[in-house]
Structures are given as structure tokens and as C-alpha cells.
XYZ file of C-alpha atoms in Angstrom:
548
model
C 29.827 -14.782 -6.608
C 27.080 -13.383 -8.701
C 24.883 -10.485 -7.433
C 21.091 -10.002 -8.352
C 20.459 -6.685 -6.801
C 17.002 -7.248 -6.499
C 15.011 -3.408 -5.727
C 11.698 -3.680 -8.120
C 12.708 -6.768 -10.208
C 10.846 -9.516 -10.284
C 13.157 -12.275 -10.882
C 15.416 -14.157 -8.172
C 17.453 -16.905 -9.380
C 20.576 -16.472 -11.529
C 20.264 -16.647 -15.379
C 21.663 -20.149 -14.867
C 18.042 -21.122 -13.455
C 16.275 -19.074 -15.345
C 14.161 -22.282 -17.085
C 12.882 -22.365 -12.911
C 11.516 -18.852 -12.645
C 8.433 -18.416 -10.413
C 5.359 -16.635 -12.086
C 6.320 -17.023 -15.404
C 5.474 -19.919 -16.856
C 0.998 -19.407 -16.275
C -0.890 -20.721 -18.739
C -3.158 -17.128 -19.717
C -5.909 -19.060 -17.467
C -3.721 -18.543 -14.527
C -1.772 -14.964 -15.644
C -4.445 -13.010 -17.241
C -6.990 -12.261 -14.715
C -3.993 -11.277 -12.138
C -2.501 -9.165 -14.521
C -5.307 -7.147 -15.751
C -6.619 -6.680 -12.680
C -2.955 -5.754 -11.565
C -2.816 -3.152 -14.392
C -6.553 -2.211 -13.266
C -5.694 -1.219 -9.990
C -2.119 -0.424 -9.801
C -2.620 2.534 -11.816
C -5.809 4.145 -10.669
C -5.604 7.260 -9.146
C -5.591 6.775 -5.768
C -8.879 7.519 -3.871
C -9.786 9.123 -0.601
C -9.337 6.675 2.053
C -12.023 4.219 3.304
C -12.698 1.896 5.402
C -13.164 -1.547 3.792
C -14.546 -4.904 5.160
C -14.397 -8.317 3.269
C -15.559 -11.461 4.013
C -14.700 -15.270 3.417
C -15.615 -18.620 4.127
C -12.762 -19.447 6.023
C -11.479 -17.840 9.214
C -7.566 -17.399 9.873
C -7.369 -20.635 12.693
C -4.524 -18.560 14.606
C -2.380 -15.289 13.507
C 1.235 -16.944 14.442
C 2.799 -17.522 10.765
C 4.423 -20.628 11.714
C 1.720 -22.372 13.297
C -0.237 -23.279 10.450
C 0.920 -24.239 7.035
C -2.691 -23.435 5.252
C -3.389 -20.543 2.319
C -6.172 -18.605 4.412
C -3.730 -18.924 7.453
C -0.685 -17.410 5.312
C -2.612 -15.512 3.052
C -4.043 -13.367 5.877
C -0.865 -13.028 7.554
C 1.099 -11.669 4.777
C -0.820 -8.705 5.120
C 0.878 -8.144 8.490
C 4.304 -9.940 8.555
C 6.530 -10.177 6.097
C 9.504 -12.429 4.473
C 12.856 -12.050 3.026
C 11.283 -12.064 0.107
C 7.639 -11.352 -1.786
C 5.344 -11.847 -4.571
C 4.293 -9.009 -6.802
C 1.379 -8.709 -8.855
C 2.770 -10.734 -11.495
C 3.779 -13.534 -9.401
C 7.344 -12.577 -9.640
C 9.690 -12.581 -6.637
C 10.809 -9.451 -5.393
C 12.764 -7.834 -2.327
C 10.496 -7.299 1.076
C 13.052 -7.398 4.243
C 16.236 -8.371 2.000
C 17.161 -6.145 -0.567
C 19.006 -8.200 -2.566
C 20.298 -11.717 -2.103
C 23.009 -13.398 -4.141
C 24.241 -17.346 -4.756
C 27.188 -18.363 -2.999
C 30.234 -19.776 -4.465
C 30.156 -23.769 -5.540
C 26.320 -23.690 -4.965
C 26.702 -23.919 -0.705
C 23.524 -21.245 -0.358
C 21.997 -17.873 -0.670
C 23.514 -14.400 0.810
C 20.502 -12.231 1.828
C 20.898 -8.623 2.526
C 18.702 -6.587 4.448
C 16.624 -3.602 4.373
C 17.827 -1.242 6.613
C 15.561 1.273 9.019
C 12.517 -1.420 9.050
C 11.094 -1.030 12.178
C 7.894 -3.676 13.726
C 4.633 -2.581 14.730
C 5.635 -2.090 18.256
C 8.332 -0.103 16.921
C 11.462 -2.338 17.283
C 14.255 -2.066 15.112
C 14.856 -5.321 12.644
C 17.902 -6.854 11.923
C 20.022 -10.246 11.370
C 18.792 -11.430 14.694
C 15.345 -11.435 14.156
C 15.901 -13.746 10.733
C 17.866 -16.177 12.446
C 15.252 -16.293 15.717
C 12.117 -16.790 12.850
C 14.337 -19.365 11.075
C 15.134 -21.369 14.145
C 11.416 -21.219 15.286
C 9.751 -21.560 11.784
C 12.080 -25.132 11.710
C 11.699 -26.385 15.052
C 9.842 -28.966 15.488
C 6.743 -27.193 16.963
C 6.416 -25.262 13.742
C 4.032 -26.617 10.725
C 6.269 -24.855 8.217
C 9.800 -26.413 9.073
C 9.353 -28.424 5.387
C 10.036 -25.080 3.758
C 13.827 -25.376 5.252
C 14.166 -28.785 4.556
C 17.591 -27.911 2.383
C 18.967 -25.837 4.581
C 21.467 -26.862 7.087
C 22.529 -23.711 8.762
C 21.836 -20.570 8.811
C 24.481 -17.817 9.359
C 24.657 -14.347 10.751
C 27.343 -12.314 9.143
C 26.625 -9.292 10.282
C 23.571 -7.044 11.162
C 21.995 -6.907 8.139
C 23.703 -9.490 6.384
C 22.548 -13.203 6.760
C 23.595 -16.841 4.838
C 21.295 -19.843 3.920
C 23.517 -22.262 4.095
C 22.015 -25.381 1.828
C 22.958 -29.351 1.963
C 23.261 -28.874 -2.129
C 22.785 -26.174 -4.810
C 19.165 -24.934 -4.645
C 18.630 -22.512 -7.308
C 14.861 -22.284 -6.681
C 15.492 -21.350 -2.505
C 14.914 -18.109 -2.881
C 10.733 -18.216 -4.137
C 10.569 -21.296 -1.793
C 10.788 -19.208 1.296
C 7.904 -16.263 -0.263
C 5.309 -17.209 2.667
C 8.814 -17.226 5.502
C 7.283 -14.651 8.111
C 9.608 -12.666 9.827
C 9.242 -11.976 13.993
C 10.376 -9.808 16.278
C 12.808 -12.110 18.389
C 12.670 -10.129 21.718
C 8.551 -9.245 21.571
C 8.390 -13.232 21.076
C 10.987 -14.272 23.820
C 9.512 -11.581 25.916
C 5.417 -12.835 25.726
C 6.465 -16.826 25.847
C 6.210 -16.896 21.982
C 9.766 -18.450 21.393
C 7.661 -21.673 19.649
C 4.676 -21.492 17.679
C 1.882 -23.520 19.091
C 0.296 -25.359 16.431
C -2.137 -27.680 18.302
C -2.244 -25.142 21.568
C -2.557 -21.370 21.936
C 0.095 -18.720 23.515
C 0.747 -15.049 23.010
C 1.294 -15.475 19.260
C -1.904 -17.381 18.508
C -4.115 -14.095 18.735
C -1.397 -11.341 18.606
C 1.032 -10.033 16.081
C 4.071 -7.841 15.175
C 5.277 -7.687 12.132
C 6.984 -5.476 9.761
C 4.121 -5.304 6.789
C 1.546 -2.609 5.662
C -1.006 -3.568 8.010
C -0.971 -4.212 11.794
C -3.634 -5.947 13.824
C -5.962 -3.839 16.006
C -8.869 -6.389 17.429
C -9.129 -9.845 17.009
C -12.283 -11.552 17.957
C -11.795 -15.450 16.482
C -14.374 -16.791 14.632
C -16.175 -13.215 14.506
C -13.934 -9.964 13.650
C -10.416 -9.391 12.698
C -9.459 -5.593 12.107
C -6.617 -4.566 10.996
C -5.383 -0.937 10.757
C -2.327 0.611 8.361
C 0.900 0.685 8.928
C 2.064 4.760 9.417
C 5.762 3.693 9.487
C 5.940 1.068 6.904
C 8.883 1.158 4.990
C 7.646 0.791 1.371
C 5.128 3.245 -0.304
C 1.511 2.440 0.313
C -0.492 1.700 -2.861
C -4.173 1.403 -0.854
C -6.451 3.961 0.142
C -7.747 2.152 3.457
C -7.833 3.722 6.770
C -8.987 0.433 8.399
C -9.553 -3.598 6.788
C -12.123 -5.556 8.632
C -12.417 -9.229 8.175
C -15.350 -11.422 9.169
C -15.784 -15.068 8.255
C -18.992 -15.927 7.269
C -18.730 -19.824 6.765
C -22.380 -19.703 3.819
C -21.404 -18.606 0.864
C -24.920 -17.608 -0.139
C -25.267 -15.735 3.619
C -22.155 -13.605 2.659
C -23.429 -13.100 -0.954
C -26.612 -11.357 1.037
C -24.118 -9.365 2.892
C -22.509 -8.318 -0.184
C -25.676 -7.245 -1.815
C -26.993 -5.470 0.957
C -24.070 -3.043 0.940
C -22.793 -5.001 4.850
C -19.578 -5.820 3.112
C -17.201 -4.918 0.305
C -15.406 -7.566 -0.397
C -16.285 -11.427 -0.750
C -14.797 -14.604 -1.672
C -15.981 -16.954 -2.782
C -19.615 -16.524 -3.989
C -22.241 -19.673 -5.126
C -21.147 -20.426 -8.189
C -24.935 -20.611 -9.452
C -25.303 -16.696 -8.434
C -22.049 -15.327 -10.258
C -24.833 -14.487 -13.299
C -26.598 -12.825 -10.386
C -23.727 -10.149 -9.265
C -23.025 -9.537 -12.187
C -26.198 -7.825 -13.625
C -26.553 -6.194 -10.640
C -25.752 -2.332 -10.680
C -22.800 -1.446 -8.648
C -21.031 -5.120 -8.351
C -18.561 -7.216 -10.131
C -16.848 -10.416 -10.239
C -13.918 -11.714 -11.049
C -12.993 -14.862 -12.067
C -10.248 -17.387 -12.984
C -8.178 -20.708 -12.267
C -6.862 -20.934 -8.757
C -3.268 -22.602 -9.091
C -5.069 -25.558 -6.961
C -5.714 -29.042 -7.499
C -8.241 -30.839 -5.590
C -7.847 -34.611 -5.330
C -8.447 -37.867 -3.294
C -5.996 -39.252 -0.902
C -5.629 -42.998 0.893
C -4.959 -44.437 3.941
C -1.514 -46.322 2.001
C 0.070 -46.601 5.556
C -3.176 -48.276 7.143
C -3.249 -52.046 7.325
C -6.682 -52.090 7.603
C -9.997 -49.554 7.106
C -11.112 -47.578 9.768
C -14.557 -46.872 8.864
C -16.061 -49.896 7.122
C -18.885 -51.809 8.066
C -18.027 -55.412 6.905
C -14.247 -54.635 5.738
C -12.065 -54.477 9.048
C -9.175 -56.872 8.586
C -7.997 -55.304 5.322
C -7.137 -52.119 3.200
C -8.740 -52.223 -0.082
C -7.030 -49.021 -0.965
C -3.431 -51.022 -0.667
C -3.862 -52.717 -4.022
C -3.165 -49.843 -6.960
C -5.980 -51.740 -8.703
C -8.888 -50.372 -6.243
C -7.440 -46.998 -6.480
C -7.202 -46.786 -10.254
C -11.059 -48.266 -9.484
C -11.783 -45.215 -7.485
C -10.268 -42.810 -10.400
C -12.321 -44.486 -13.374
C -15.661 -44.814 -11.259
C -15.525 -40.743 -10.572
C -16.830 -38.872 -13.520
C -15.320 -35.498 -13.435
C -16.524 -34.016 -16.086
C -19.885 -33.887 -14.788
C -18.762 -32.722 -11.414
C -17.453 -29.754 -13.100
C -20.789 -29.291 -15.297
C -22.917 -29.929 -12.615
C -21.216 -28.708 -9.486
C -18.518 -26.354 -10.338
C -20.880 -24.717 -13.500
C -18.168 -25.549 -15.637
C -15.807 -23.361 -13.859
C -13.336 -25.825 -13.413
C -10.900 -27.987 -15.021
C -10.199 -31.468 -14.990
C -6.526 -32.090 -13.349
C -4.587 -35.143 -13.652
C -1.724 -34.016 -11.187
C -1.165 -32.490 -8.397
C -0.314 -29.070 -10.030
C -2.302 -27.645 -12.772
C -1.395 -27.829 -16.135
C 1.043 -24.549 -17.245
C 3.004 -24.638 -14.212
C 6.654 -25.335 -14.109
C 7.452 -29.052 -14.602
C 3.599 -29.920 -15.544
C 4.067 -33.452 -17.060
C 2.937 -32.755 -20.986
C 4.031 -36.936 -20.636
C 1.428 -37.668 -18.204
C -1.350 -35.291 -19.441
C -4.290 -37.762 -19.564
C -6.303 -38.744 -16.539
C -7.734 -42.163 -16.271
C -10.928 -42.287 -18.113
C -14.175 -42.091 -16.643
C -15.097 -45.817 -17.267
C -17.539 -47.507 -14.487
C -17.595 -51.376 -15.781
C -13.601 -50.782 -16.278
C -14.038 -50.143 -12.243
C -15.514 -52.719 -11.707
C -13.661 -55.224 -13.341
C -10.707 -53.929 -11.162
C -12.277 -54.485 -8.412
C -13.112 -57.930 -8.832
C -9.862 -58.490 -10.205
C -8.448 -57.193 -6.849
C -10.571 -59.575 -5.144
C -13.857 -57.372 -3.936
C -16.259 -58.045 -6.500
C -18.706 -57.108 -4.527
C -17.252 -53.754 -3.087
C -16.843 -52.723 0.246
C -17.302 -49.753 2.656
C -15.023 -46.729 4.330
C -15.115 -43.823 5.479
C -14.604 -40.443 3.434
C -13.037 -37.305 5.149
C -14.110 -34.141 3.685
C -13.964 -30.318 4.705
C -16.932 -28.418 4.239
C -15.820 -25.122 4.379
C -12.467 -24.876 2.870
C -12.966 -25.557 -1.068
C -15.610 -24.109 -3.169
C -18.821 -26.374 -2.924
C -16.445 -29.262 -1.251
C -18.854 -31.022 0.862
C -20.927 -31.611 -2.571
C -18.065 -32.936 -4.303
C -17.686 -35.234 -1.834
C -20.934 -36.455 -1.769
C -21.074 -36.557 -5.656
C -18.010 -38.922 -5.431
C -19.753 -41.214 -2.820
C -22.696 -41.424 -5.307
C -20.499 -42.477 -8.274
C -18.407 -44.939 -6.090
C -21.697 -46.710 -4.897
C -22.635 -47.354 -8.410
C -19.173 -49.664 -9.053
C -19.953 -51.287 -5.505
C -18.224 -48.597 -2.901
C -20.024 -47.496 -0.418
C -18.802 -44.282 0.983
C -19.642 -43.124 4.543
C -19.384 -38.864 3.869
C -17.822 -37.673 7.334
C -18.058 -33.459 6.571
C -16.686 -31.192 9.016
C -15.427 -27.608 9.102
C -11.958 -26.846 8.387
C -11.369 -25.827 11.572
C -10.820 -29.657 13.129
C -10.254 -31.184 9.840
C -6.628 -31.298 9.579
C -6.462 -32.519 13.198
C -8.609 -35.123 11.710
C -5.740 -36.071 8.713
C -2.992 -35.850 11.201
C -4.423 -37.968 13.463
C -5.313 -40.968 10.642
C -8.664 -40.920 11.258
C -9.951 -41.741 7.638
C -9.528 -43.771 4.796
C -9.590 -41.580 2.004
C -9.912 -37.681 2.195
C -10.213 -34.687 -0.090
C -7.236 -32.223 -0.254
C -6.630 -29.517 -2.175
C -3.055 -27.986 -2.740
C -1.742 -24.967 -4.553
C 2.692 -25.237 -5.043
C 3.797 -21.975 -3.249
C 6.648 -22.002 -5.676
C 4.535 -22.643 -8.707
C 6.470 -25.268 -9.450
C 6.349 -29.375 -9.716
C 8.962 -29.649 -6.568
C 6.919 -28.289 -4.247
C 3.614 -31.177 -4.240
C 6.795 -33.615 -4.762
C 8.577 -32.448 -1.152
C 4.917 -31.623 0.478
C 2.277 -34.239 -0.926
C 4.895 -37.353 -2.382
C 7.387 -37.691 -0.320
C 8.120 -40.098 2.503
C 6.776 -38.166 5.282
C 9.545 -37.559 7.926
C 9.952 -34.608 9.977
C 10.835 -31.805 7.136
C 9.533 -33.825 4.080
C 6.176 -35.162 3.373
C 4.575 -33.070 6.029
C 0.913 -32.854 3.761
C 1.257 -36.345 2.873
C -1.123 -37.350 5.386
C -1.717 -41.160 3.660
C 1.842 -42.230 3.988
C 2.463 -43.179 0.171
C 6.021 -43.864 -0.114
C 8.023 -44.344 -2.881
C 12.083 -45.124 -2.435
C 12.539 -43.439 -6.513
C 10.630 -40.465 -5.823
C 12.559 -39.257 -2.376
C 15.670 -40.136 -4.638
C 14.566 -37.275 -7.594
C 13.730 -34.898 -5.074
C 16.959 -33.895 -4.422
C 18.409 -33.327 -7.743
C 14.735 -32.132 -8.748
C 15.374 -29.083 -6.295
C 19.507 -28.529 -7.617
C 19.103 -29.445 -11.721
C 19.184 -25.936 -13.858
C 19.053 -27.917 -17.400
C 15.433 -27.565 -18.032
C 15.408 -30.752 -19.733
C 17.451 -32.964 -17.433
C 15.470 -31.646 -14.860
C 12.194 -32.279 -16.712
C 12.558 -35.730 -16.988
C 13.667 -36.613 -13.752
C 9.938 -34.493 -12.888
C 8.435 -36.460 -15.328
C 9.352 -39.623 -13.982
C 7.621 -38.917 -10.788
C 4.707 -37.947 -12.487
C 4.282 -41.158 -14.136
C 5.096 -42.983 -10.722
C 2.527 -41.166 -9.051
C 0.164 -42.003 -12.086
C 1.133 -45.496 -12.163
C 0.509 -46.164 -8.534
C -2.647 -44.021 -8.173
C -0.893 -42.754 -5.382
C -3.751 -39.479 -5.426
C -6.354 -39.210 -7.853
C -6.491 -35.663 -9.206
C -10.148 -34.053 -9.443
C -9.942 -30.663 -11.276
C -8.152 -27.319 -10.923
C -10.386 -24.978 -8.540
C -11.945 -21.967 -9.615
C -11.510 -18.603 -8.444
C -14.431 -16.368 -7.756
C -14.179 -12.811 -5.867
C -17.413 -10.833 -5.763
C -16.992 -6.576 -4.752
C -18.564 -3.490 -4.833
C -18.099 -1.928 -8.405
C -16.055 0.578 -6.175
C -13.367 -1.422 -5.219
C -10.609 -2.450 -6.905
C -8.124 -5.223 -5.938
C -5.482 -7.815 -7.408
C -6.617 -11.337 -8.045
C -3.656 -13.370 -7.611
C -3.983 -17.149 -9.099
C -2.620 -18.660 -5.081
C -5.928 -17.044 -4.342
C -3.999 -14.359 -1.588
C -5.872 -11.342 -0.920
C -3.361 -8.192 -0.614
C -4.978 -5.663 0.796
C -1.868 -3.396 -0.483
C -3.397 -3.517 -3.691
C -7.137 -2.773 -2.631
C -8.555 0.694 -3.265
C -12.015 1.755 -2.509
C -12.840 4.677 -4.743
């Protein structure tokens, strides 16, 4: 049995998986910003302690960390729960509640050990039982997360601080998968009816917390104010200055760029793209900026037998034949959505992880070409030479200028014959909206919480079923691709397990299954004053913030 004792390093699989490491394989687009900025304000002297508030577009939907698989959702949480494991400032995977965790014999799972004298908010000791109580409620069938334990087939208390993952195969890459796996107190959740997460509902859990991280929650106000408040008995050494964090969502960009400028807030993201030239020539603010490890793409209706928002089309799907959807990807010209929307800020994508992550297809680098009479003569090929109509699904507060995008795609679609009814809606509803069919093509962006090829492959390509394909709100299906997934998630040989990754790229190329956009930008605005880690998921740590 080989041992990783983990304290401080940033590495968790054996050497034997070492080609599968999290956080190391950025392309300097992704890694630079995070780790100068790390460098920046890990080792400033810390500051007297201040009160900070920050602002984004998006507000946290509920503060239960199994409720909601979404980044602002488990982004905000990880500032007050925490996991087996975490991410550092590098990306690398390092001990939180387990100390160390080790691979157990013939590949049957992962030993965790765990930190002793951790103690919740409401001052409750943690132990085995409270792992085992998240992991049962984090894969129940009430929980939006139960995908992340979709290779696990047991979990195992050995003793009080000693817990196995027990796995249907070798998973050498378990360990990062579970980063965002929030840890509850078992008896403050039995005790307040919180035994289940309520995803599409509210209980006890929905507006209250009590976790084990640097930050507890003092005042929630949904929609208006969240304030959160350190954590006096945490058990690791604080590396903020903050005596309180207030968050307020303020769904205009350019409204919260006021706020910024007018000294309201510290802390914003993101900012107008158009006004980043703006901040920074202004005295007393900066801005950083990057590569978010998100791709934002189309997705179809490949389960619906017929449109569901067309005018003249209602006893078909269009979208069924790959012909229309390779259509849809050569009539979009990204290249002037990123010059004219995104102010160049972006990059064009042509899979569903950006390029420089682990298992990017160098094979299937190319997008289709922007080519609007090649669209066309698919389309009449496919038989709809004269178009048709259907409805769009968009967000229009979750992505950086989304709603736009989505209107800029309508407008190049209409000139190849599509006519594209724009349904934008905040974020809030939207994914109600997916989950409940009602479109024919939507806009998604995802970011792999491993940084890694397998995760869009078990999330996004999948056959959805009840632990895989939970984001893969179109139905694609492909019988090859849920065969690779499995030896995707156990191969170590880098290049055995590159081809197999390879081979799904090119499926998912071949039947247009998404159409890839562009890789989203990443744009925090401050105070000169502050100082903070940009991390390319686009989490916000407010261990790392300092207000000097």
C-alpha cells in the first residue's frame, strides 16, 4: 500500500499517475496570472484587519453544498465548508479535513485520514461520521452533486478518523475529483431536517451553514447581503487580514463597476469588458486578468423528436441530422464575437475544455471554419433549404456579456436561413429551464473541476443516467463514448490513455454533438489596496484576500 503523506504538498495521486496531475499541466494563459498573484499576496506582510465587501453578478442560489452543482454556488461555499481535500494557489491538491490519503491494494479505492481536533462552527467535534453522513447525502438522489461519486461503490468507516472510498475500478484521479466534496455536520443536519439537500425546494440548509472552513456565515439576506465573519477556531493558520467579508450581488456589471469606483465596494467581478482601460488608469484600482478554465458552447435538443419553439417547424428536429449542427458551427463567426464582444479577451475553443488542460485533443485542435455558403449548403443538403425557426435558451447573468453572445449568434444564424427566437433569463430559473427541456438549443458554459478531459466526458458527454451525464441536458448519447469513460478514469499510461481521450474528442467533433464558442475571460476589478489570488476556475478565496 503506498502512502502520500500529504501536509503542504500539492500533489495527490501516486507517481504511477503522475501524467494525471491536477494543476499542472496550464498553458501560462491559465497558470501565470494565479501564480503571480499567488506570490503577490501570499507573501505580503500581513495588514491590519479590515472589513472587505465584494460584489458579483451572480448571487449564491442556496448555501447547502450539495444542492447545487454550479461554480458561484461552490465557489462561495468553499469559503465556509470544506472537503477531504483542497486546491492551493497553484491549483495543486492538498490536505483540508484528511491529512493524508493513500491507494489501496489492487486499485479497490482511496484510504483517507483525518485531521484531528477540527471542530464546526457551532463547535461540534468532526470525525468519520460526519464524512460518511455528507457522502451518503451528497449521492442521494436529492443531491445535484451525486455524479462526483459515480465510481464509488461504498464507502467505509474504519475508525474515527479513518475512512475508505471504496471504487468499482482503479481511479487514480479520485482524489482531485472530490476538491468541491463539502463536508457537514451529521447531527446539526439530522437535528434541523437537513438530512437531504433540497435542490428544487428550501429547508434549514438552503439559508444556513456549518462548516469547518475559515469563514462562517453571520446574515444572509438572498438576493441582497451575505456576510460572513472569520473563523476564531479554525484549524489551519489564517493568511487574511479580514474581520468581516460582505457579499452583495449586483446583477449590472457597469452598476457594480460604479460601486467600485465610488469606493461602495472592494472587490468586483466581473467588470464591462469595454471599461477594463477605464480601471485601470484610474488612481487607486487595478485589474486583473486572464483565461478562465471555461468553455462556452451551444447545446441541442438530440433527445427531442421535434422543436419546441418554432413557428412553422413542429413535426421535426432539425438539430437531429449532424449536418444542421455542423450548419450551426460554420454559420457562427467566432472570431468576431471575440473582437467585437469579448474585446479580444477571449479565445476560440473547439472542445469542451480549453486547450493546455490534461487530455486537450492536439488531434482535434481545429474548429469548423467559419464558412456561411458551406452552411448553407448543409442545410439544403439536410433537406431545409430554406431554414427554419427555434427557440434559443440563454442566461443573462451568468457568463460575461452572455445575453449578447446569444443574440450575436441569432444574427449570424439568420443570415444562413435560421431564425433564432433569443429567450434570456437570469440564472436564477435558467437551469430549471434546461432540466425541464424547455429549449432547443442553449448556451452553457463549463469549467472541468479536475482540470482534466474526464470530467466534461462524465458531466457534459455521457448518457445521462442518474450519476453520469447529469449537465448533459440535450441527451446526446453515444454507446463508444460511455464505453472510454471507464478506462478514461483508471488508464495511468499517458499515451494509452490519450488516445482513448482522443477518440472521444473526435466523436464529439464528428457528430457536432456541442459546438464550442471560445474560452471565457477572466476579469476581477479591486481597490489598489487589496490583494487576492486569481485562480483560473474563477473561485474567489477569501483566505487569500488582504486589505492593506
Amino acid at each position: 500500500m503506498m502512502v502520500l503523506n500529504m501536509d503542504k504538498c500539492p500533489d495527490t495521486l501516486p507517481q504511477a499517475a503522475a501524467n494525471h496531475r491536477e494543476g499542472v499541466m496550464f498553458r501560462t494563459t491559465f497558470s501565470a496570472a494565479a501564480i503571480a498573484v499567488s506570490t503577490t499576496a501570499l507573501s505580503a506582510f500581513p495588514a491590519a484587519a479590515e472589513s472587505f465587501s465584494w460584489a458579483g453578478t451572480t448571487d449564491p442560489q442556496t448555501m447547502d453544498p450539495h444542492a447545487v452543482n454550479a461554480a458561484p454556488v461552490l465557489s462561495f461555499l468553499n469559503n465556509i465548508y470544506e472537503g477531504l481535500v483542497r486546491r492551493g494557489p497553484d491549483m495543486g491538491v492538498e490536505p483540508s479535513l484528511a491529512t493524508s490519503w493513500e491507494a489501496l491494494p489492487d486499485g479497490a479505492g482511496w484510504r483517507f485520514t483525518l485531521r484531528e481536533g477540527v471542530t464546526f462552527h457551532d463547535g461540534a467535534a468532526f470525525n468519520a461520521d460526519d464524512v460518511i453522513f455528507s457522502y451518503e447525502r451528497a449521492a442521494s438522489e436529492a443531491s445535484d452533486v451525486r455524479s462526483w461519486f459515480a465510481p464509488v461503490t461504498e464507502v467505509v468507516r474504519v475508525d474515527d478518523f479513518t475512512v475508505d472510498f471504496l471504487t468499482a475500478a482503479p481511479n487514480p484521479l479520485f482524489p482531485g475529483s472530490i476538491a468541491n466534496f463539502m463536508i457537514l455536520d451529521s447531527d446539526w443536519a439530522a437535528g434541523n431536517g437537513a438530512e437531504l439537500p433540497a435542490r428544487d425546494a428550501e429547508n434549514f440548509a438552503t439559508r444556513n451553514a456549518n462548516g469547518t472552513g475559515p469563514f462562517s456565515l453571520a446574515g444572509r439576506d438572498p438576493g441582497i447581503e451575505t456576510r460572513l465573519v472569520p473563523n476564531e477556531g479554525w484549524w489551519d493558520m489564517a493568511e487574511h487580514n479580514l474581520t468581516e467579508a460582505v457579499f452583495t450581488p449586483i446583477g449590472n456589471p457597469a452598476t457594480g463597476l460604479a460601486a467600485l469606483l465610488s469606493g461602495e465596494i472592494d472587490f468586483i467581478s466581473p467588470i464591462p469588458l469595454q471599461d477594463v482601460e477605464q480601471v485601470e488608469s484610474r488612481d487607486g484600482f487595478k485589474v486583473l486578468s486572464g483565461l478562465e478554465t471555461r468553455v462556452i458552447m451551444l447545446g441541442f435538443g438530440h433527445d427531442h423528436e421535434t422543436l419546441k419553439y418554432s413557428e412553422e417547424t413542429t413535426d421535426a428536429n432539425p438539430f437531429l441530422d449532424a449536418r444542421v449542427r455542423l450548419a450551426v458551427a460554420q454559420a457562427i463567426d467566432v472570431a468576431t464575437i471575440d473582437r467585437v464582444i469579448m474585446r479580444d479577451a477571449a479565445e476560440p475553443a473547439s472542445q469542451l475544455l480549453p486547450e493546455g488542460l490534461s487530455g486537450w485533443s492536439a488531434a482535434h485542435a481545429e474548429r469548423p471554419t467559419f464558412d456561411a455558403e458551406a452552411a448553407k449548403t448543409l442545410l439544403a443538403e439536410a433537406g431545409y433549404p430554406d431554414g427554419f425557426s427555434f427557440g434559443l435558451m440563454c442566461p443573462n447573468d451568468r457568463y460575461i456579456n452572455d445575453e449578447a453572445v446569444c443574440r450575436a449568434v441569432a444574427s449570424m444564424l439568420a443570415r444562413v436561413g435560421i431564425e433564432a427566437n433569443v429567450n434570456a433569463m437570469p440564472v436564477r430559473g435558467y437551469w430549471d429551464e434546461l432540466r425541464s427541456d424547455n429549449f432547443d438549443m442553449y448556451l452553457l458554459g463549463w469549467s472541468p473541476g479536475t482540470f482534466d478531459a474526464e470530467h466534461p466526458i462524465r458531466f457534459l458527454a455521457h448518457t445521462p443516467n442518474e450519476r453520469l451525464g447529469t449537465w448533459n441536458f440535450g441527451g446526446f448519447s453515444s454507446a463508444r463514448i460511455d464505453e472510454l469513460l471507464e478506462p478514461i478514469q483508471q488508464e495511468i499510461d499517458e499515451a494509452a490513455r490519450q488516445a482513448m481521450i482522443d477518440e472521444v474528442a473526435g466523436i464529439l467533433q464528428e457528430e457536432v454533438a456541442y459546438v464550442p464558442l471560445y474560452t471565457e475571460p477572466l476579469i476581477w476589478a479591486m481597490k489598489e489596496s487589496v490583494e487576492v489570488v486569481q485562480r483560473p476556475d474563477n473561485f474567489f478565496m477569501l483566505r487569500w484576500v488582504t486589505v492593506n
